[in-house]
mmCIF file with all atom_site columns, C-alpha atoms in Angstrom:
data_model
loop_
_atom_site.group_PDB
_atom_site.id
_atom_site.type_symbol
_atom_site.label_atom_id
_atom_site.label_alt_id
_atom_site.label_comp_id
_atom_site.label_asym_id
_atom_site.label_entity_id
_atom_site.label_seq_id
_atom_site.pdbx_PDB_ins_code
_atom_site.Cartn_x
_atom_site.Cartn_y
_atom_site.Cartn_z
_atom_site.occupancy
_atom_site.B_iso_or_equiv
_atom_site.pdbx_formal_charge
_atom_site.auth_seq_id
_atom_site.auth_comp_id
_atom_site.auth_asym_id
_atom_site.auth_atom_id
_atom_site.pdbx_PDB_model_num
ATOM 1   C CA . UNK A 1 1   ? -0.008  -0.003  0.002  1.00 0.00 ? 1   UNK A CA 1
ATOM 2   C CA . UNK A 1 2   ? 1.166   3.517   -0.724 1.00 0.00 ? 2   UNK A CA 1
ATOM 3   C CA . UNK A 1 3   ? 0.769   5.492   2.452  1.00 0.00 ? 3   UNK A CA 1
ATOM 4   C CA . UNK A 1 4   ? 0.353   9.180   3.043  1.00 0.00 ? 4   UNK A CA 1
ATOM 5   C CA . UNK A 1 5   ? 0.245   10.984  6.354  1.00 0.00 ? 5   UNK A CA 1
ATOM 6   C CA . UNK A 1 6   ? -2.785  13.647  6.725  1.00 0.00 ? 6   UNK A CA 1
ATOM 7   C CA . UNK A 1 7   ? -3.859  -4.802  13.311 1.00 0.00 ? 7   UNK A CA 1
ATOM 8   C CA . UNK A 1 8   ? -10.039 -10.515 21.238 1.00 0.00 ? 8   UNK A CA 1
ATOM 9   C CA . UNK A 1 9   ? -7.597  -9.805  23.910 1.00 0.00 ? 9   UNK A CA 1
ATOM 10  C CA . UNK A 1 10  ? -6.957  -6.284  24.964 1.00 0.00 ? 10  UNK A CA 1
ATOM 11  C CA . UNK A 1 11  ? -4.213  -4.685  27.015 1.00 0.00 ? 11  UNK A CA 1
ATOM 12  C CA . UNK A 1 12  ? -4.376  -1.120  28.290 1.00 0.00 ? 12  UNK A CA 1
ATOM 13  C CA . UNK A 1 13  ? -0.962  0.490   27.872 1.00 0.00 ? 13  UNK A CA 1
ATOM 14  C CA . UNK A 1 14  ? 0.251   2.092   31.089 1.00 0.00 ? 14  UNK A CA 1
ATOM 15  C CA . UNK A 1 15  ? 3.935   2.130   30.049 1.00 0.00 ? 15  UNK A CA 1
ATOM 16  C CA . UNK A 1 16  ? 4.746   2.904   26.421 1.00 0.00 ? 16  UNK A CA 1
ATOM 17  C CA . UNK A 1 17  ? 7.206   0.006   26.074 1.00 0.00 ? 17  UNK A CA 1
ATOM 18  C CA . UNK A 1 18  ? 4.863   -2.802  27.163 1.00 0.00 ? 18  UNK A CA 1
ATOM 19  C CA . UNK A 1 19  ? 4.883   -5.603  24.592 1.00 0.00 ? 19  UNK A CA 1
ATOM 20  C CA . UNK A 1 20  ? 1.958   -7.555  23.239 1.00 0.00 ? 20  UNK A CA 1
ATOM 21  C CA . UNK A 1 21  ? 1.932   -10.085 20.368 1.00 0.00 ? 21  UNK A CA 1
ATOM 22  C CA . UNK A 1 22  ? -1.082  -12.034 19.174 1.00 0.00 ? 22  UNK A CA 1
ATOM 23  C CA . UNK A 1 23  ? -0.459  -15.100 16.949 1.00 0.00 ? 23  UNK A CA 1
ATOM 24  C CA . UNK A 1 24  ? -2.892  -15.421 14.079 1.00 0.00 ? 24  UNK A CA 1
ATOM 25  C CA . UNK A 1 25  ? -3.470  -17.915 11.327 1.00 0.00 ? 25  UNK A CA 1
ATOM 26  C CA . UNK A 1 26  ? -4.075  -16.729 7.787  1.00 0.00 ? 26  UNK A CA 1
ATOM 27  C CA . UNK A 1 27  ? -4.563  -19.702 5.492  1.00 0.00 ? 27  UNK A CA 1
ATOM 28  C CA . UNK A 1 28  ? -1.310  -21.651 5.488  1.00 0.00 ? 28  UNK A CA 1
ATOM 29  C CA . UNK A 1 29  ? 0.662   -18.624 6.603  1.00 0.00 ? 29  UNK A CA 1
ATOM 30  C CA . UNK A 1 30  ? 1.299   -17.752 10.242 1.00 0.00 ? 30  UNK A CA 1
ATOM 31  C CA . UNK A 1 31  ? 1.739   -14.097 11.098 1.00 0.00 ? 31  UNK A CA 1
ATOM 32  C CA . UNK A 1 32  ? 2.067   -12.159 14.338 1.00 0.00 ? 32  UNK A CA 1
ATOM 33  C CA . UNK A 1 33  ? -0.098  -9.149  14.963 1.00 0.00 ? 33  UNK A CA 1
ATOM 34  C CA . UNK A 1 34  ? 0.911   -6.400  17.408 1.00 0.00 ? 34  UNK A CA 1
ATOM 35  C CA . UNK A 1 35  ? -2.754  -5.613  17.987 1.00 0.00 ? 35  UNK A CA 1
ATOM 36  C CA . UNK A 1 36  ? -4.913  -5.003  19.962 1.00 0.00 ? 36  UNK A CA 1
ATOM 37  C CA . UNK A 1 37  ? -3.664  -2.255  22.232 1.00 0.00 ? 37  UNK A CA 1
ATOM 38  C CA . UNK A 1 38  ? -5.472  0.545   24.016 1.00 0.00 ? 38  UNK A CA 1
ATOM 39  C CA . UNK A 1 39  ? -3.799  3.939   24.144 1.00 0.00 ? 39  UNK A CA 1
ATOM 40  C CA . UNK A 1 40  ? -5.478  6.897   25.837 1.00 0.00 ? 40  UNK A CA 1
ATOM 41  C CA . UNK A 1 41  ? -8.895  5.316   25.488 1.00 0.00 ? 41  UNK A CA 1
ATOM 42  C CA . UNK A 1 42  ? -8.486  4.410   21.810 1.00 0.00 ? 42  UNK A CA 1
ATOM 43  C CA . UNK A 1 43  ? -8.477  0.698   20.937 1.00 0.00 ? 43  UNK A CA 1
ATOM 44  C CA . UNK A 1 44  ? -6.021  -0.052  18.144 1.00 0.00 ? 44  UNK A CA 1
ATOM 45  C CA . UNK A 1 45  ? -7.069  -3.318  16.573 1.00 0.00 ? 45  UNK A CA 1
ATOM 46  C CA . UNK A 1 46  ? -6.791  -5.404  13.441 1.00 0.00 ? 46  UNK A CA 1
ATOM 47  C CA . UNK A 1 47  ? -9.094  -4.348  10.579 1.00 0.00 ? 47  UNK A CA 1
ATOM 48  C CA . UNK A 1 48  ? -12.251 -6.361  10.024 1.00 0.00 ? 48  UNK A CA 1
ATOM 49  C CA . UNK A 1 49  ? -14.351 -6.820  6.910  1.00 0.00 ? 49  UNK A CA 1
ATOM 50  C CA . UNK A 1 50  ? -17.173 -4.992  8.695  1.00 0.00 ? 50  UNK A CA 1
ATOM 51  C CA . UNK A 1 51  ? -14.946 -1.854  8.843  1.00 0.00 ? 51  UNK A CA 1
ATOM 52  C CA . UNK A 1 52  ? -14.658 -1.522  5.093  1.00 0.00 ? 52  UNK A CA 1
ATOM 53  C CA . UNK A 1 53  ? -17.890 0.299   4.384  1.00 0.00 ? 53  UNK A CA 1
ATOM 54  C CA . UNK A 1 54  ? -17.005 2.886   7.043  1.00 0.00 ? 54  UNK A CA 1
ATOM 55  C CA . UNK A 1 55  ? -13.531 3.358   5.540  1.00 0.00 ? 55  UNK A CA 1
ATOM 56  C CA . UNK A 1 56  ? -14.992 3.830   2.074  1.00 0.00 ? 56  UNK A CA 1
ATOM 57  C CA . UNK A 1 57  ? -17.477 6.381   3.423  1.00 0.00 ? 57  UNK A CA 1
ATOM 58  C CA . UNK A 1 58  ? -14.780 8.876   4.460  1.00 0.00 ? 58  UNK A CA 1
ATOM 59  C CA . UNK A 1 59  ? -11.480 7.996   2.756  1.00 0.00 ? 59  UNK A CA 1
ATOM 60  C CA . UNK A 1 60  ? -12.161 10.146  -0.342 1.00 0.00 ? 60  UNK A CA 1
ATOM 61  C CA . UNK A 1 61  ? -13.690 13.137  1.407  1.00 0.00 ? 61  UNK A CA 1
ATOM 62  C CA . UNK A 1 62  ? -11.950 16.416  0.568  1.00 0.00 ? 62  UNK A CA 1
ATOM 63  C CA . UNK A 1 63  ? -11.178 17.096  4.217  1.00 0.00 ? 63  UNK A CA 1
ATOM 64  C CA . UNK A 1 64  ? -9.340  13.776  4.449  1.00 0.00 ? 64  UNK A CA 1
ATOM 65  C CA . UNK A 1 65  ? -7.558  14.008  1.109  1.00 0.00 ? 65  UNK A CA 1
ATOM 66  C CA . UNK A 1 66  ? -6.239  17.534  1.608  1.00 0.00 ? 66  UNK A CA 1
ATOM 67  C CA . UNK A 1 67  ? -2.950  16.277  3.063  1.00 0.00 ? 67  UNK A CA 1
ATOM 68  C CA . UNK A 1 68  ? -2.806  12.781  1.567  1.00 0.00 ? 68  UNK A CA 1
ATOM 69  C CA . UNK A 1 69  ? -0.491  11.760  -1.260 1.00 0.00 ? 69  UNK A CA 1
ATOM 70  C CA . UNK A 1 70  ? -3.286  9.721   -2.844 1.00 0.00 ? 70  UNK A CA 1
ATOM 71  C CA . UNK A 1 71  ? -6.157  12.151  -3.248 1.00 0.00 ? 71  UNK A CA 1
ATOM 72  C CA . UNK A 1 72  ? -8.486  9.423   -4.484 1.00 0.00 ? 72  UNK A CA 1
ATOM 73  C CA . UNK A 1 73  ? -8.589  5.669   -3.808 1.00 0.00 ? 73  UNK A CA 1
ATOM 74  C CA . UNK A 1 74  ? -10.903 3.435   -5.798 1.00 0.00 ? 74  UNK A CA 1
ATOM 75  C CA . UNK A 1 75  ? -13.292 1.828   -3.257 1.00 0.00 ? 75  UNK A CA 1
ATOM 76  C CA . UNK A 1 76  ? -12.681 -1.687  -4.572 1.00 0.00 ? 76  UNK A CA 1
ATOM 77  C CA . UNK A 1 77  ? -8.920  -1.157  -4.350 1.00 0.00 ? 77  UNK A CA 1
ATOM 78  C CA . UNK A 1 78  ? -9.290  0.233   -0.827 1.00 0.00 ? 78  UNK A CA 1
ATOM 79  C CA . UNK A 1 79  ? -11.216 -2.856  0.248  1.00 0.00 ? 79  UNK A CA 1
ATOM 80  C CA . UNK A 1 80  ? -8.675  -5.171  -1.353 1.00 0.00 ? 80  UNK A CA 1
ATOM 81  C CA . UNK A 1 81  ? -5.762  -3.403  0.307  1.00 0.00 ? 81  UNK A CA 1
ATOM 82  C CA . UNK A 1 82  ? -7.241  -3.645  3.774  1.00 0.00 ? 82  UNK A CA 1
ATOM 83  C CA . UNK A 1 83  ? -8.357  -7.225  3.321  1.00 0.00 ? 83  UNK A CA 1
ATOM 84  C CA . UNK A 1 84  ? -4.745  -8.108  2.474  1.00 0.00 ? 84  UNK A CA 1
ATOM 85  C CA . UNK A 1 85  ? -3.336  -6.639  5.699  1.00 0.00 ? 85  UNK A CA 1
ATOM 86  C CA . UNK A 1 86  ? -3.793  -9.733  7.912  1.00 0.00 ? 86  UNK A CA 1
ATOM 87  C CA . UNK A 1 87  ? -1.742  -11.897 5.546  1.00 0.00 ? 87  UNK A CA 1
ATOM 88  C CA . UNK A 1 88  ? 1.008   -9.370  4.846  1.00 0.00 ? 88  UNK A CA 1
ATOM 89  C CA . UNK A 1 89  ? 4.512   -10.006 6.193  1.00 0.00 ? 89  UNK A CA 1
ATOM 90  C CA . UNK A 1 90  ? 5.390   -6.312  6.187  1.00 0.00 ? 90  UNK A CA 1
ATOM 91  C CA . UNK A 1 91  ? 2.188   -4.349  6.766  1.00 0.00 ? 91  UNK A CA 1
ATOM 92  C CA . UNK A 1 92  ? 0.669   -4.079  10.257 1.00 0.00 ? 92  UNK A CA 1
ATOM 93  C CA . UNK A 1 93  ? -1.904  -1.345  9.757  1.00 0.00 ? 93  UNK A CA 1
ATOM 94  C CA . UNK A 1 94  ? -4.778  -1.019  12.192 1.00 0.00 ? 94  UNK A CA 1
ATOM 95  C CA . UNK A 1 95  ? -7.988  0.842   12.916 1.00 0.00 ? 95  UNK A CA 1
ATOM 96  C CA . UNK A 1 96  ? -8.751  3.080   15.877 1.00 0.00 ? 96  UNK A CA 1
ATOM 97  C CA . UNK A 1 97  ? -11.936 2.182   17.770 1.00 0.00 ? 97  UNK A CA 1
ATOM 98  C CA . UNK A 1 98  ? -13.757 4.134   20.503 1.00 0.00 ? 98  UNK A CA 1
ATOM 99  C CA . UNK A 1 99  ? -16.954 2.676   21.877 1.00 0.00 ? 99  UNK A CA 1
ATOM 100 C CA . UNK A 1 100 ? -17.267 0.377   18.843 1.00 0.00 ? 100 UNK A CA 1
ATOM 101 C CA . UNK A 1 101 ? -16.985 3.293   16.447 1.00 0.00 ? 101 UNK A CA 1
ATOM 102 C CA . UNK A 1 102 ? -14.175 3.438   13.879 1.00 0.00 ? 102 UNK A CA 1
ATOM 103 C CA . UNK A 1 103 ? -12.443 6.770   14.582 1.00 0.00 ? 103 UNK A CA 1
ATOM 104 C CA . UNK A 1 104 ? -9.237  6.515   12.557 1.00 0.00 ? 104 UNK A CA 1
ATOM 105 C CA . UNK A 1 105 ? -6.756  4.464   10.601 1.00 0.00 ? 105 UNK A CA 1
ATOM 106 C CA . UNK A 1 106 ? -3.152  3.723   11.541 1.00 0.00 ? 106 UNK A CA 1
ATOM 107 C CA . UNK A 1 107 ? -0.589  2.722   8.937  1.00 0.00 ? 107 UNK A CA 1
ATOM 108 C CA . UNK A 1 108 ? 2.547   0.705   9.781  1.00 0.00 ? 108 UNK A CA 1
ATOM 109 C CA . UNK A 1 109 ? 4.802   -0.718  7.079  1.00 0.00 ? 109 UNK A CA 1
ATOM 110 C CA . UNK A 1 110 ? 8.084   -2.532  7.828  1.00 0.00 ? 110 UNK A CA 1
ATOM 111 C CA . UNK A 1 111 ? 10.742  -1.479  5.311  1.00 0.00 ? 111 UNK A CA 1
ATOM 112 C CA . UNK A 1 112 ? 14.422  -1.811  4.596  1.00 0.00 ? 112 UNK A CA 1
ATOM 113 C CA . UNK A 1 113 ? 16.859  0.939   5.433  1.00 0.00 ? 113 UNK A CA 1
ATOM 114 C CA . UNK A 1 114 ? 19.454  2.366   3.052  1.00 0.00 ? 114 UNK A CA 1
ATOM 115 C CA . UNK A 1 115 ? 22.967  0.917   2.886  1.00 0.00 ? 115 UNK A CA 1
ATOM 116 C CA . UNK A 1 116 ? 25.562  -1.222  1.221  1.00 0.00 ? 116 UNK A CA 1
ATOM 117 C CA . UNK A 1 117 ? 25.293  -4.957  0.483  1.00 0.00 ? 117 UNK A CA 1
ATOM 118 C CA . UNK A 1 118 ? 24.954  -7.056  3.615  1.00 0.00 ? 118 UNK A CA 1
ATOM 119 C CA . UNK A 1 119 ? 22.613  -4.570  5.304  1.00 0.00 ? 119 UNK A CA 1
ATOM 120 C CA . UNK A 1 120 ? 20.054  -6.238  7.611  1.00 0.00 ? 120 UNK A CA 1
ATOM 121 C CA . UNK A 1 121 ? 16.556  -6.303  6.114  1.00 0.00 ? 121 UNK A CA 1
ATOM 122 C CA . UNK A 1 122 ? 13.282  -5.126  7.627  1.00 0.00 ? 122 UNK A CA 1
ATOM 123 C CA . UNK A 1 123 ? 14.851  -2.898  10.274 1.00 0.00 ? 123 UNK A CA 1
ATOM 124 C CA . UNK A 1 124 ? 12.751  0.219   9.749  1.00 0.00 ? 124 UNK A CA 1
ATOM 125 C CA . UNK A 1 125 ? 9.052   1.118   9.765  1.00 0.00 ? 125 UNK A CA 1
ATOM 126 C CA . UNK A 1 126 ? 7.011   3.898   8.212  1.00 0.00 ? 126 UNK A CA 1
ATOM 127 C CA . UNK A 1 127 ? 3.946   5.134   10.090 1.00 0.00 ? 127 UNK A CA 1
ATOM 128 C CA . UNK A 1 128 ? 1.005   7.351   9.248  1.00 0.00 ? 128 UNK A CA 1
ATOM 129 C CA . UNK A 1 129 ? -2.584  7.905   10.250 1.00 0.00 ? 129 UNK A CA 1
ATOM 130 C CA . UNK A 1 130 ? -5.979  9.308   9.258  1.00 0.00 ? 130 UNK A CA 1
ATOM 131 C CA . UNK A 1 131 ? -8.547  10.645  11.733 1.00 0.00 ? 131 UNK A CA 1
ATOM 132 C CA . UNK A 1 132 ? -12.153 10.103  10.693 1.00 0.00 ? 132 UNK A CA 1
ATOM 133 C CA . UNK A 1 133 ? -13.963 13.418  10.158 1.00 0.00 ? 133 UNK A CA 1
ATOM 134 C CA . UNK A 1 134 ? -15.967 14.367  13.223 1.00 0.00 ? 134 UNK A CA 1
ATOM 135 C CA . UNK A 1 135 ? -13.381 12.971  15.627 1.00 0.00 ? 135 UNK A CA 1
ATOM 136 C CA . UNK A 1 136 ? -10.710 15.626  15.266 1.00 0.00 ? 136 UNK A CA 1
ATOM 137 C CA . UNK A 1 137 ? -9.408  17.406  18.334 1.00 0.00 ? 137 UNK A CA 1
ATOM 138 C CA . UNK A 1 138 ? -9.977  14.422  20.655 1.00 0.00 ? 138 UNK A CA 1
ATOM 139 C CA . UNK A 1 139 ? -6.419  13.087  20.774 1.00 0.00 ? 139 UNK A CA 1
ATOM 140 C CA . UNK A 1 140 ? -7.142  10.315  18.265 1.00 0.00 ? 140 UNK A CA 1
ATOM 141 C CA . UNK A 1 141 ? -4.129  11.099  16.068 1.00 0.00 ? 141 UNK A CA 1
ATOM 142 C CA . UNK A 1 142 ? -1.754  11.189  19.047 1.00 0.00 ? 142 UNK A CA 1
ATOM 143 C CA . UNK A 1 143 ? -3.098  7.889   20.391 1.00 0.00 ? 143 UNK A CA 1
ATOM 144 C CA . UNK A 1 144 ? -2.742  6.243   16.978 1.00 0.00 ? 144 UNK A CA 1
ATOM 145 C CA . UNK A 1 145 ? 0.805   7.538   16.546 1.00 0.00 ? 145 UNK A CA 1
ATOM 146 C CA . UNK A 1 146 ? 1.888   6.469   20.036 1.00 0.00 ? 146 UNK A CA 1
ATOM 147 C CA . UNK A 1 147 ? 0.424   3.001   19.546 1.00 0.00 ? 147 UNK A CA 1
ATOM 148 C CA . UNK A 1 148 ? 2.151   2.636   16.173 1.00 0.00 ? 148 UNK A CA 1
ATOM 149 C CA . UNK A 1 149 ? 5.500   3.441   17.837 1.00 0.00 ? 149 UNK A CA 1
ATOM 150 C CA . UNK A 1 150 ? 4.890   0.805   20.502 1.00 0.00 ? 150 UNK A CA 1
ATOM 151 C CA . UNK A 1 151 ? 3.993   -1.794  17.886 1.00 0.00 ? 151 UNK A CA 1
ATOM 152 C CA . UNK A 1 152 ? 7.006   -0.930  15.720 1.00 0.00 ? 152 UNK A CA 1
ATOM 153 C CA . UNK A 1 153 ? 9.611   -0.892  18.497 1.00 0.00 ? 153 UNK A CA 1
ATOM 154 C CA . UNK A 1 154 ? 8.319   -3.235  21.184 1.00 0.00 ? 154 UNK A CA 1
ATOM 155 C CA . UNK A 1 155 ? 6.474   -5.845  19.144 1.00 0.00 ? 155 UNK A CA 1
ATOM 156 C CA . UNK A 1 156 ? 8.121   -5.822  15.721 1.00 0.00 ? 156 UNK A CA 1
ATOM 157 C CA . UNK A 1 157 ? 11.595  -4.953  16.969 1.00 0.00 ? 157 UNK A CA 1
ATOM 158 C CA . UNK A 1 158 ? 12.562  -2.405  14.308 1.00 0.00 ? 158 UNK A CA 1
ATOM 159 C CA . UNK A 1 159 ? 15.489  -0.073  14.981 1.00 0.00 ? 159 UNK A CA 1
ATOM 160 C CA . UNK A 1 160 ? 14.091  3.081   13.387 1.00 0.00 ? 160 UNK A CA 1
ATOM 161 C CA . UNK A 1 161 ? 10.668  4.574   12.631 1.00 0.00 ? 161 UNK A CA 1
ATOM 162 C CA . UNK A 1 162 ? 9.998   7.345   10.104 1.00 0.00 ? 162 UNK A CA 1
ATOM 163 C CA . UNK A 1 163 ? 7.043   9.495   9.158  1.00 0.00 ? 163 UNK A CA 1
ATOM 164 C CA . UNK A 1 164 ? 6.434   12.454  6.863  1.00 0.00 ? 164 UNK A CA 1
ATOM 165 C CA . UNK A 1 165 ? 3.966   15.247  6.250  1.00 0.00 ? 165 UNK A CA 1
ATOM 166 C CA . UNK A 1 166 ? 3.546   18.441  4.302  1.00 0.00 ? 166 UNK A CA 1
ATOM 167 C CA . UNK A 1 167 ? 5.000   21.355  6.235  1.00 0.00 ? 167 UNK A CA 1
ATOM 168 C CA . UNK A 1 168 ? 1.671   23.170  5.914  1.00 0.00 ? 168 UNK A CA 1
ATOM 169 C CA . UNK A 1 169 ? -0.029  20.273  7.725  1.00 0.00 ? 169 UNK A CA 1
ATOM 170 C CA . UNK A 1 170 ? 0.682   21.852  11.075 1.00 0.00 ? 170 UNK A CA 1
ATOM 171 C CA . UNK A 1 171 ? -1.540  19.489  13.053 1.00 0.00 ? 171 UNK A CA 1
ATOM 172 C CA . UNK A 1 172 ? 0.336   16.374  11.862 1.00 0.00 ? 172 UNK A CA 1
ATOM 173 C CA . UNK A 1 173 ? 3.708   17.956  12.464 1.00 0.00 ? 173 UNK A CA 1
ATOM 174 C CA . UNK A 1 174 ? 2.612   18.817  15.996 1.00 0.00 ? 174 UNK A CA 1
ATOM 175 C CA . UNK A 1 175 ? 1.506   15.222  16.640 1.00 0.00 ? 175 UNK A CA 1
ATOM 176 C CA . UNK A 1 176 ? 4.787   13.747  15.420 1.00 0.00 ? 176 UNK A CA 1
ATOM 177 C CA . UNK A 1 177 ? 6.799   16.128  17.564 1.00 0.00 ? 177 UNK A CA 1
ATOM 178 C CA . UNK A 1 178 ? 4.529   15.504  20.543 1.00 0.00 ? 178 UNK A CA 1
ATOM 179 C CA . UNK A 1 179 ? 5.282   11.764  20.472 1.00 0.00 ? 179 UNK A CA 1
ATOM 180 C CA . UNK A 1 180 ? 9.006   12.504  20.446 1.00 0.00 ? 180 UNK A CA 1
ATOM 181 C CA . UNK A 1 181 ? 9.923   12.121  16.794 1.00 0.00 ? 181 UNK A CA 1
ATOM 182 C CA . UNK A 1 182 ? 12.813  14.208  15.526 1.00 0.00 ? 182 UNK A CA 1
ATOM 183 C CA . UNK A 1 183 ? 12.499  16.366  12.438 1.00 0.00 ? 183 UNK A CA 1
ATOM 184 C CA . UNK A 1 184 ? 15.373  15.160  10.286 1.00 0.00 ? 184 UNK A CA 1
ATOM 185 C CA . UNK A 1 185 ? 14.614  16.800  6.964  1.00 0.00 ? 185 UNK A CA 1
ATOM 186 C CA . UNK A 1 186 ? 12.933  19.908  5.647  1.00 0.00 ? 186 UNK A CA 1
ATOM 187 C CA . UNK A 1 187 ? 12.392  19.766  1.881  1.00 0.00 ? 187 UNK A CA 1
ATOM 188 C CA . UNK A 1 188 ? 12.109  23.237  0.386  1.00 0.00 ? 188 UNK A CA 1
ATOM 189 C CA . UNK A 1 189 ? 9.266   23.189  -2.145 1.00 0.00 ? 189 UNK A CA 1
ATOM 190 C CA . UNK A 1 190 ? 9.985   19.516  -2.660 1.00 0.00 ? 190 UNK A CA 1
ATOM 191 C CA . UNK A 1 191 ? 6.414   18.185  -2.589 1.00 0.00 ? 191 UNK A CA 1
ATOM 192 C CA . UNK A 1 192 ? 3.574   18.817  -5.026 1.00 0.00 ? 192 UNK A CA 1
ATOM 193 C CA . UNK A 1 193 ? 0.174   19.747  -3.637 1.00 0.00 ? 193 UNK A CA 1
ATOM 194 C CA . UNK A 1 194 ? -2.820  19.848  -5.996 1.00 0.00 ? 194 UNK A CA 1
ATOM 195 C CA . UNK A 1 195 ? -4.125  23.145  -4.588 1.00 0.00 ? 195 UNK A CA 1
ATOM 196 C CA . UNK A 1 196 ? -0.976  24.866  -3.304 1.00 0.00 ? 196 UNK A CA 1
ATOM 197 C CA . UNK A 1 197 ? 1.612   23.842  -5.882 1.00 0.00 ? 197 UNK A CA 1
ATOM 198 C CA . UNK A 1 198 ? 5.164   23.060  -4.789 1.00 0.00 ? 198 UNK A CA 1
ATOM 199 C CA . UNK A 1 199 ? 5.338   23.257  -1.001 1.00 0.00 ? 199 UNK A CA 1
ATOM 200 C CA . UNK A 1 200 ? 7.703   22.256  1.788  1.00 0.00 ? 200 UNK A CA 1
ATOM 201 C CA . UNK A 1 201 ? 7.701   18.825  3.383  1.00 0.00 ? 201 UNK A CA 1
ATOM 202 C CA . UNK A 1 202 ? 9.009   17.361  6.652  1.00 0.00 ? 202 UNK A CA 1
ATOM 203 C CA . UNK A 1 203 ? 10.505  13.956  7.405  1.00 0.00 ? 203 UNK A CA 1
ATOM 204 C CA . UNK A 1 204 ? 10.628  12.691  10.975 1.00 0.00 ? 204 UNK A CA 1
ATOM 205 C CA . UNK A 1 205 ? 12.420  9.760   12.594 1.00 0.00 ? 205 UNK A CA 1
ATOM 206 C CA . UNK A 1 206 ? 13.010  8.086   15.945 1.00 0.00 ? 206 UNK A CA 1
ATOM 207 C CA . UNK A 1 207 ? 15.479  5.361   16.948 1.00 0.00 ? 207 UNK A CA 1
ATOM 208 C CA . UNK A 1 208 ? 14.574  2.482   19.267 1.00 0.00 ? 208 UNK A CA 1
ATOM 209 C CA . UNK A 1 209 ? 17.006  3.572   21.969 1.00 0.00 ? 209 UNK A CA 1
ATOM 210 C CA . UNK A 1 210 ? 15.680  7.120   21.786 1.00 0.00 ? 210 UNK A CA 1
ATOM 211 C CA . UNK A 1 211 ? 12.144  5.799   22.208 1.00 0.00 ? 211 UNK A CA 1
ATOM 212 C CA . UNK A 1 212 ? 13.167  3.751   25.227 1.00 0.00 ? 212 UNK A CA 1
ATOM 213 C CA . UNK A 1 213 ? 14.713  6.876   26.695 1.00 0.00 ? 213 UNK A CA 1
ATOM 214 C CA . UNK A 1 214 ? 11.434  8.752   26.236 1.00 0.00 ? 214 UNK A CA 1
ATOM 215 C CA . UNK A 1 215 ? 9.587   5.945   27.959 1.00 0.00 ? 215 UNK A CA 1
ATOM 216 C CA . UNK A 1 216 ? 11.965  5.790   30.941 1.00 0.00 ? 216 UNK A CA 1
#
């Protein structure tokens, strides 16, 4: 899945580094899900087929797409992408749930870093999120982002997590900085926006040992 910034037993996270893994069977393939987790009252869980109609209902709204790289996603493709998550070896995306209402989407993709031959594989993760319209300003984005960090570092064991946003997307930049991510790059007019033209972009990152230090 191409991601842009704007899966039962439950454990409430009191300490950000608490680990939780849930074995799951997907056909003949065995995968390990880092979900569910509850962060600040938001349940982060694996996507279900019943969630798809809700996702389709808001994913292509202008208010959602304003800061997304993909400004339109075909509904059938959206359904197929999310149905493939449970069997993916590299994607651990989730939904945010409050009182049985889907309030947001969390994206977590395990990736390779950059380096010479012999570099370890699957040591980084890219995160992102969408808050469902009507649930803004309730800490949903922060809870999703914090839970994604826990899943990436504590459950999946990656060494580095990255995220990105348009510089004009002040709310997302604020969330990433609030959860402790470091702004590593500021692209000057390096990103195309359909309404605003060439605008600045930010890239953020956090290392596992830095995250543990934040949690101490």
